[in-house]
Structure formats: structure tokens, C-alpha cells
Coordinates of C-alpha atoms in Angstrom, one line a residue:
M229 CA 13.8 -4.0 -6.8
P230 CA 10.3 -5.4 -6.8
T231 CA 11.5 -8.8 -8.0
T232 CA 13.7 -9.1 -4.9
N233 CA 12.8 -9.2 -1.2
R234 CA 10.0 -6.6 -0.7
N235 CA 9.9 -6.7 3.1
G236 CA 6.1 -6.2 3.1
L237 CA 6.2 -3.3 0.6
N238 CA 4.4 -2.7 -2.7
F239 CA 6.2 -0.8 -5.4
G240 CA 5.0 1.5 -8.1
V241 CA 5.9 4.3 -10.4
L242 CA 4.4 7.8 -10.5
D243 CA 5.0 8.9 -14.1
A244 CA 5.3 12.7 -14.0
A245 CA 7.6 13.1 -17.0
I246 CA 6.9 16.5 -18.7
S247 CA 6.4 14.7 -22.1
R248 CA 5.5 11.1 -22.7
T249 CA 4.3 9.4 -25.9
A250 CA 1.5 6.9 -25.9
Q251 CA 3.9 4.2 -27.2
S252 CA 6.6 4.8 -24.5
L253 CA 3.9 4.7 -21.8
V254 CA 2.7 1.3 -23.1
E255 CA 6.3 0.0 -23.2
H256 CA 7.0 1.3 -19.7
A257 CA 3.8 -0.3 -18.3
K258 CA 4.7 -3.7 -19.9
L259 CA 8.2 -3.6 -18.3
L260 CA 6.8 -2.7 -14.9
D261 CA 4.3 -5.5 -15.1
A262 CA 7.0 -8.0 -16.2
H263 CA 9.3 -7.0 -13.3
G264 CA 6.6 -7.4 -10.6
Y265 CA 5.7 -3.8 -9.9
D266 CA 2.3 -3.3 -8.4
C267 CA 1.0 0.0 -9.9
L268 CA 1.6 2.8 -12.4
W269 CA 0.2 6.3 -11.7
V270 CA -0.2 8.9 -14.4
P271 CA -1.5 12.5 -14.5
S272 CA -5.2 13.0 -15.5
D273 CA -4.3 14.3 -18.9
R274 CA -2.9 10.9 -19.8
A275 CA -5.7 8.8 -18.4
D276 CA -7.1 8.2 -21.9
L277 CA -3.8 6.4 -22.8
L278 CA -4.6 3.8 -20.2
Y279 CA -7.4 2.4 -22.4
D280 CA -4.8 0.7 -24.7
I281 CA -2.6 -0.3 -21.9
T282 CA -5.2 -2.2 -19.9
N283 CA -5.6 -4.5 -22.9
K284 CA -2.0 -5.5 -22.9
I285 CA -1.3 -5.6 -19.1
K286 CA -2.8 -8.3 -16.9
H287 CA -1.6 -7.6 -13.3
L288 CA -0.5 -4.0 -13.0
K289 CA -2.9 -1.6 -11.2
F290 CA -3.4 1.9 -12.6
G291 CA -3.8 5.2 -10.7
V292 CA -4.8 8.6 -12.1
C293 CA -3.8 11.8 -10.3
C294 CA -6.7 14.3 -10.5
N295 CA -7.3 17.9 -9.4
A296 CA -10.3 17.9 -7.1
R297 CA -12.1 20.7 -9.0
D298 CA -15.7 19.6 -9.6
G299 CA -15.7 19.6 -13.4
N300 CA -12.3 17.9 -13.7
A301 CA -13.0 15.2 -11.1
M302 CA -16.5 14.3 -12.4
S303 CA -15.3 14.1 -16.0
M304 CA -12.4 11.9 -14.9
A305 CA -14.9 9.7 -13.0
E306 CA -16.5 8.8 -16.4
T307 CA -13.2 7.9 -17.8
L308 CA -12.3 5.7 -14.8
L309 CA -15.7 3.9 -15.0
G310 CA -14.8 3.0 -18.6
L311 CA -11.3 1.8 -17.5
H312 CA -12.9 -0.2 -14.6
K313 CA -14.9 -2.2 -17.1
K314 CA -11.7 -3.2 -18.8
A315 CA -9.6 -3.7 -15.7
P316 CA -12.0 -4.4 -12.8
G317 CA -10.4 -3.9 -9.3
R318 CA -7.3 -2.4 -10.8
I319 CA -8.2 1.3 -11.0
H320 CA -7.3 3.9 -8.4
I321 CA -8.0 7.7 -8.4
G322 CA -6.0 10.2 -6.4
L323 CA -7.4 13.6 -5.6
N324 CA -5.1 16.6 -5.2
A325 CA -6.0 18.1 -1.9
T326 CA -4.8 21.6 -2.7
G327 CA -7.7 24.2 -2.7
D328 CA -10.9 24.9 -0.9
Q329 CA -11.5 22.1 1.5
S330 CA -15.3 22.3 1.6
Q331 CA -15.4 22.2 -2.2
I332 CA -13.1 19.2 -2.3
A333 CA -15.3 17.5 0.3
T334 CA -18.3 18.0 -1.9
V335 CA -16.5 16.5 -4.9
I336 CA -15.5 13.5 -2.8
E337 CA -19.2 13.0 -1.8
K338 CA -20.2 13.1 -5.4
L339 CA -17.5 10.7 -6.5
Q340 CA -18.4 8.2 -3.7
A341 CA -22.0 8.3 -5.0
I342 CA -21.1 7.2 -8.5
L343 CA -17.9 5.2 -8.2
P344 CA -18.1 1.5 -7.3
P345 CA -16.2 0.5 -4.2
T346 CA -13.8 -1.5 -6.4
I347 CA -12.3 1.8 -7.6
T348 CA -10.1 3.0 -4.8
L349 CA -10.2 6.7 -3.9
S350 CA -7.3 8.4 -2.2
V351 CA -6.2 11.9 -1.3
L352 CA -2.9 13.1 -2.6
S353 CA -1.2 14.9 0.3
Q354 CA 1.9 17.1 0.4
A355 CA 3.3 18.9 3.4
S356 CA 0.1 20.4 4.7
P357 CA -2.0 18.4 7.2
A358 CA -5.1 19.3 5.2
G359 CA -4.8 16.3 2.9
A360 CA -4.4 13.8 5.7
Q361 CA -7.3 15.4 7.5
L362 CA -9.5 15.2 4.4
A363 CA -8.6 11.6 3.8
G364 CA -9.2 10.6 7.4
V365 CA -12.6 12.4 7.7
N366 CA -13.8 10.7 4.5
K367 CA -12.2 7.4 5.3
L368 CA -10.2 7.4 2.0
G369 CA -6.7 6.2 1.2
L370 CA -3.7 8.5 1.8
M371 CA -0.8 9.1 -0.5
S372 CA 2.1 11.4 0.6
I373 CA 3.4 12.4 -2.9
A374 CA 6.0 14.9 -1.6
A375 CA 7.5 12.6 1.1
T376 CA 11.1 13.3 0.3
T377 CA 11.0 17.1 0.0
L378 CA 12.2 19.0 3.0
G379 CA 8.7 20.0 4.1
G380 CA 7.1 16.7 3.1
F381 CA 9.6 14.6 4.9
N382 CA 9.1 16.5 8.2
A383 CA 5.3 16.1 7.7
I384 CA 5.4 12.3 7.3
A385 CA 4.8 11.2 10.9
P386 CA 2.4 14.1 11.7
S387 CA 0.4 13.3 8.6
W388 CA -0.4 9.7 9.8
D389 CA -1.3 11.0 13.2
V390 CA -3.7 13.5 11.7
Y391 CA -5.1 10.8 9.3
Q392 CA -5.6 8.3 12.1
R393 CA -7.2 10.8 14.5
N394 CA -9.7 12.1 11.9
R395 CA -10.8 8.6 10.8
G396 CA -12.3 8.3 14.3
D397 CA -11.9 4.6 14.5
S398 CA -9.3 1.9 14.6
S399 CA -9.5 0.9 11.0
A400 CA -6.5 2.9 9.7
D401 CA -4.1 0.5 8.0
R402 CA -0.5 1.6 7.3
H403 CA -0.4 -0.9 4.5
T404 CA -2.7 1.3 2.5
W405 CA -0.5 4.4 2.9
G406 CA 1.7 5.4 -0.1
L407 CA 4.8 7.5 -0.1
A408 CA 6.4 8.9 -3.3
G409 CA 9.8 10.3 -4.1
P410 CA 11.8 11.0 -7.2
G411 CA 14.8 9.0 -8.3
H412 CA 17.0 7.7 -11.1
I413 CA 18.8 4.4 -10.7
A414 CA 21.8 3.1 -12.7
A415 CA 24.6 0.6 -12.2
T416 CA 26.9 3.2 -10.6
R417 CA 26.4 6.6 -9.1
K418 CA 28.6 8.2 -11.7
T419 CA 26.5 6.8 -14.5
A420 CA 23.3 7.9 -12.8
Y421 CA 24.7 11.5 -12.4
Q422 CA 25.8 11.5 -16.0
Q423 CA 22.4 10.3 -17.3
V424 CA 20.4 13.0 -15.6
E425 CA 22.8 15.9 -16.0
Q426 CA 20.9 17.8 -18.7
G427 CA 17.3 16.7 -18.1
L428 CA 17.5 17.4 -14.3
S429 CA 18.6 21.0 -15.0
R430 CA 15.7 21.5 -17.4
W431 CA 13.3 20.1 -14.9
I432 CA 14.4 22.3 -12.1
E433 CA 14.2 25.3 -14.4
H434 CA 10.7 24.2 -15.5
L435 CA 9.6 24.1 -11.9
R436 CA 11.1 27.5 -11.2
E437 CA 9.3 29.1 -14.2
T438 CA 5.9 27.4 -14.1
Q439 CA 5.4 26.8 -10.3
Q440 CA 7.8 29.2 -8.7
V441 CA 9.4 26.3 -6.9
N442 CA 13.1 26.5 -6.1
L443 CA 14.4 23.2 -5.0
I444 CA 18.1 24.2 -5.0
S445 CA 20.1 27.4 -4.4
K446 CA 21.3 29.2 -7.5
G447 CA 24.7 27.9 -8.5
D448 CA 24.5 24.6 -6.8
D449 CA 25.0 21.3 -8.6
P450 CA 21.4 20.0 -9.2
A451 CA 22.0 16.3 -8.7
K452 CA 24.4 16.7 -5.7
S453 CA 22.0 19.1 -4.0
L454 CA 18.9 16.9 -4.4
V455 CA 20.8 13.9 -3.1
T456 CA 22.4 15.7 -0.2
N457 CA 19.1 17.0 1.0
G458 CA 17.4 13.6 0.6
I459 CA 15.0 14.9 -2.0
A460 CA 16.0 12.4 -4.7
V461 CA 17.8 9.2 -5.2
I462 CA 20.3 9.5 -8.0
G463 CA 22.6 6.5 -7.8
T464 CA 22.4 2.7 -7.3
P465 CA 19.8 0.3 -6.1
T466 CA 21.6 0.3 -2.8
D467 CA 21.0 4.1 -2.5
A468 CA 17.3 3.5 -3.3
I469 CA 17.1 1.0 -0.5
K470 CA 18.7 3.4 1.9
Q471 CA 16.1 6.0 1.0
I472 CA 13.2 3.6 1.6
R473 CA 14.6 2.6 5.0
R474 CA 14.9 6.3 5.8
L475 CA 11.2 6.8 5.0
R476 CA 10.1 3.7 6.9
K477 CA 11.9 5.0 10.0
A478 CA 10.5 8.5 9.7
S479 CA 6.9 7.2 9.0
G480 CA 6.7 4.3 11.4
G481 CA 5.7 2.1 8.4
F482 CA 3.8 2.4 5.1
G483 CA 2.6 0.1 2.4
C484 CA 3.7 1.3 -1.0
F485 CA 6.7 3.3 -2.3
L486 CA 6.2 5.1 -5.6
Q487 CA 9.3 6.1 -7.6
T488 CA 8.4 9.5 -9.1
V489 CA 9.8 9.5 -12.7
H490 CA 10.3 13.0 -14.2
G491 CA 12.2 11.9 -17.4
W492 CA 15.5 13.4 -16.3
A493 CA 17.4 10.9 -18.4
D494 CA 16.8 9.6 -22.0
E495 CA 13.9 7.1 -22.5
Q496 CA 16.0 3.9 -22.4
S497 CA 17.9 4.9 -19.3
T498 CA 14.7 5.9 -17.6
I499 CA 13.1 2.6 -18.4
R500 CA 16.1 0.7 -17.1
S501 CA 16.0 2.8 -14.0

């Protein structure tokens, strides 16, 4: 997709696979870089793996998703400063806005004091307006990481309104706004469904057991349910384009689409996706 007509969009991957080896992450990053993707985001517990990747990748930007707890965020800042020396201007940190807002605001203030302006700082927002408000007040970037969930999709347009209003100026730029949604792409819809059949069921069960999140009703076909409700793209590149157009219409415009990768399929199928 990124090597074709972008229509003003940047593209990236939010790698949220439950398990990922260092080598597979390196290979994934090389492939994204070769195919013109703009960025790769990883959870904070994989940030150390980026040290090796930055030596092998020349253009791809890297983002780290971090909980905004004081100790976690400040420790991650040290890691990001090290990465910044190896890949200046290509490091991004995203703070999860879930939790006590005054505490998160304090962490943001500390981070802004020690991070150079070339390390981009954004707030990771879900369905609640709190993330957009926090990003706006502190004039940070905004990433809607649950844009395709039922609650997240309905919150897209209100989130930008909250963000823009809380910035208190006219500098809000939709091009800096990122939206994320899960998907798995193959040559045909049938192939895509077959490739995710087992892994998707395990992922849904993992969410149910560890986070008490029920994305589908008991007894429903996982893939069909997620696709029907617009939560995920499981199909062809044409299906992915339709999802992006749906998000652009709902949002009024944004700058970057992140394909959230959960490792539903085997590694090679996931990389081709």
C-alpha cells in the first residue's frame, strides 16, 4: 500500500503481537523500510530491540508505546535518548493516557524537560476524551489507537474537536494525527480468513482472560464478527483501502494510518500482510 498512491497519508505498523523474537522484528523492520512505510511502533518492553534495528534501517521512524507511570516513563526516556543518538529525528514516544490525569501531566512535564524537541511526544488516546484533552493542553501529538473499535470509532470526530479546543490556538495540524486499527491482508478474503483462523481465536481469548475485553459475542465467528463491525480488516488490499476511506470520512482527515499487527497469522503470512 505505501508504495502506491498515498493520497497525502503516511503509513506505519503498530506491532502488538503477543510474542515477537528480536530477529523477526529486525526482518519486519527491514521489509517495512524497503516498501516505503514511514514508521514502526513497538511496546515499551521491546524498545531495547530497536538498538540493533536502527543500525540496519536508514529511513524508517520508530515509536515506543509507554505507560505514563512516572518510573516507567522516565526509564524509557533514558532508552529513547540512547536511540536518538543512533537515529536522530526518527524517535517517537507515545504515552498511554489511561490513569490519573494530574499524575500523567506531571510525567509529561518531566519528559519535556529532558527530551530534545527532535524526539516527538504524543498521547495515545482510546475512546475517552481524556487523552485528546491531555494532548491538546500540553500541545503534544495525538494518536487514536483504538480508532476502529465501536467506542473508538464513534469518538474519532469528537476527539479532534476536544484536542483542537484544548490547544487554545490555531496550530493543530491534522497531518500529525495518527489513527490505528488491526488488520491482516492477503491476496483473497478466503486466504486471509484461513490464515488468521487459529491465531485470532487465541488473541480474542487472551484479551478476554487478561483484560476482560469481549470483542465478540460468544459463539460468533471471530473473523466475520470483527469485519462486520468494522473493528478489523481481514481481506484484500481493496478492503484495507475501504477501511481507510471510512476513517477519513469519520475523522474529517488525519495524517498517518497504523496497521495494528497482533500476530494472528504465522510469521511469513504476517510479514506479507
